[in-house]
mmCIF file of C-alpha atoms in Angstrom:
data_model
loop_
_atom_site.group_PDB
_atom_site.id
_atom_site.type_symbol
_atom_site.label_atom_id
_atom_site.label_comp_id
_atom_site.label_asym_id
_atom_site.label_seq_id
_atom_site.Cartn_x
_atom_site.Cartn_y
_atom_site.Cartn_z
ATOM 1 C CA GLY T 1 -1.807 10.772 9.974
ATOM 2 C CA LEU T 2 -3.593 8.847 12.492
ATOM 3 C CA GLU T 3 -6.178 6.485 10.700
ATOM 4 C CA LEU T 4 -3.956 5.368 9.005
ATOM 5 C CA LEU T 5 -1.623 3.886 11.188
ATOM 6 C CA LYS T 6 -4.655 2.420 12.616
ATOM 7 C CA THR T 7 -5.309 0.868 9.371
ATOM 8 C CA TYR T 8 -1.587 -0.369 9.088
ATOM 9 C CA ILE T 9 -2.654 -1.979 12.350
ATOM 10 C CA LYS T 10 -5.560 -3.815 11.104
ATOM 11 C CA ILE T 11 -3.671 -5.142 7.810
ATOM 12 C CA GLN T 12 -1.773 -7.328 10.406
ATOM 13 C CA ASP T 13 -4.768 -9.008 11.726
ATOM 14 C CA PRO T 14 -6.034 -10.930 9.246
ATOM 15 C CA ASN T 15 -9.232 -10.952 11.100
ATOM 16 C CA THR T 16 -10.020 -6.917 9.613
ATOM 17 C CA LEU T 17 -7.366 -6.464 6.587
ATOM 18 C CA GLY T 18 -10.303 -6.276 4.908
ATOM 19 C CA LYS T 19 -11.973 -3.886 6.303
ATOM 20 C CA ALA T 20 -8.754 -2.154 6.409
ATOM 21 C CA MET T 21 -8.381 -2.770 2.471
ATOM 22 C CA ASP T 22 -11.847 -1.300 2.145
ATOM 23 C CA TYR T 23 -10.984 1.587 4.060
ATOM 24 C CA LEU T 24 -8.167 2.573 1.482
ATOM 25 C CA SER T 25 -9.924 1.409 -1.705
ATOM 26 C CA GLN T 26 -12.269 4.654 0.090
ATOM 27 C CA SER T 27 -9.488 6.862 0.806
ATOM 28 C CA ILE T 28 -8.034 6.514 -2.544
ATOM 29 C CA LYS T 29 -11.125 6.979 -3.911
ATOM 30 C CA GLU T 30 -11.383 10.671 -1.982
ATOM 31 C CA ASP T 31 -7.853 11.729 -2.638
ATOM 32 C CA ARG T 32 -5.943 10.074 -5.507
ATOM 33 C CA SER T 33 -2.651 12.191 -4.853
ATOM 34 C CA ASP T 34 -1.362 10.428 -1.078
ATOM 35 C CA PRO T 35 0.799 7.908 -1.016
ATOM 36 C CA ASP T 36 0.521 6.767 1.425
ATOM 37 C CA SER T 37 -3.042 5.465 0.909
ATOM 38 C CA TRP T 38 -1.175 3.609 -2.518
ATOM 39 C CA TYR T 39 1.652 2.728 -0.322
ATOM 40 C CA TYR T 40 -0.118 0.060 2.218
ATOM 41 C CA LEU T 41 -2.646 -0.793 -0.106
ATOM 42 C CA GLY T 42 -0.284 -2.020 -2.116
ATOM 43 C CA TYR T 43 1.106 -3.512 1.022
ATOM 44 C CA SER T 44 -2.232 -5.644 1.593
ATOM 45 C CA ASN T 45 -2.393 -6.621 -1.563
ATOM 46 C CA ILE T 46 1.183 -8.590 -0.753
ATOM 47 C CA ILE T 47 -0.333 -10.169 2.369
ATOM 48 C CA ILE T 48 -3.064 -11.684 -0.019
ATOM 49 C CA GLY T 49 -1.087 -12.527 -2.639
ATOM 50 C CA LYS T 50 -2.542 -10.051 -5.971
ATOM 51 C CA THR T 51 1.321 -8.951 -6.164
ATOM 52 C CA ASN T 52 0.448 -7.927 -9.659
ATOM 53 C CA GLU T 53 -2.569 -5.277 -7.963
ATOM 54 C CA ALA T 54 0.161 -4.087 -5.113
ATOM 55 C CA LYS T 55 3.375 -3.504 -7.987
ATOM 56 C CA LYS T 56 -0.233 -1.161 -9.189
ATOM 57 C CA CYS T 57 0.300 0.446 -5.863
ATOM 58 C CA PHE T 58 3.782 0.748 -5.227
ATOM 59 C CA ILE T 59 3.807 2.478 -8.824
ATOM 60 C CA GLU T 60 1.369 4.835 -7.947
ATOM 61 C CA THR T 61 3.296 5.515 -4.795
ATOM 62 C CA LEU T 62 6.468 6.198 -6.709
ATOM 63 C CA LYS T 63 4.697 8.395 -8.874
ATOM 64 C CA LEU T 64 3.230 10.716 -6.220
ATOM 65 C CA ASP T 65 6.690 11.118 -4.248
ATOM 66 C CA LYS T 66 10.071 9.635 -5.845
ATOM 67 C CA ASN T 67 11.172 10.051 -2.524
ATOM 68 C CA TYR T 68 8.840 7.915 -0.656
ATOM 69 C CA PHE T 69 10.371 7.463 3.252
ATOM 70 C CA ASN T 70 9.568 2.977 2.102
ATOM 71 C CA ALA T 71 10.726 3.310 -1.288
ATOM 72 C CA HIS T 72 13.633 0.311 -0.317
ATOM 73 C CA SER T 73 10.648 -2.165 0.752
ATOM 74 C CA ILE T 74 9.159 -1.085 -2.413
ATOM 75 C CA LYS T 75 12.402 -1.660 -4.873
ATOM 76 C CA MET T 76 13.220 -4.899 -2.568
ATOM 77 C CA PHE T 77 9.146 -6.130 -3.480
ATOM 78 C CA GLU T 78 9.882 -5.658 -7.166
ATOM 79 C CA ASP T 79 14.191 -7.151 -7.251
ATOM 80 C CA LEU T 80 11.829 -10.713 -5.324
ATOM 81 C CA ARG T 81 9.072 -10.389 -7.964
ATOM 82 C CA PHE T 82 11.087 -9.931 -10.732
ATOM 83 C CA THR T 83 14.437 -12.197 -10.359
#
């Protein structure tokens, strides 16, 4: 929803990335079934160079929704990461 959109905007700013990641982690603790939170946490982990953590988040995203709207981005990440 709107909170995730606001969080996505914060991810783009290095000054607010940490707070956005905290929000996403808390969101996942409260509801582990939300693929958006998993995806954006994975995306955030890529930004800070934690590719293994990102992969775990993306796997969870696709477990929850194999047709996730950004599945192509996840697959691209996998292709780049392991070639």
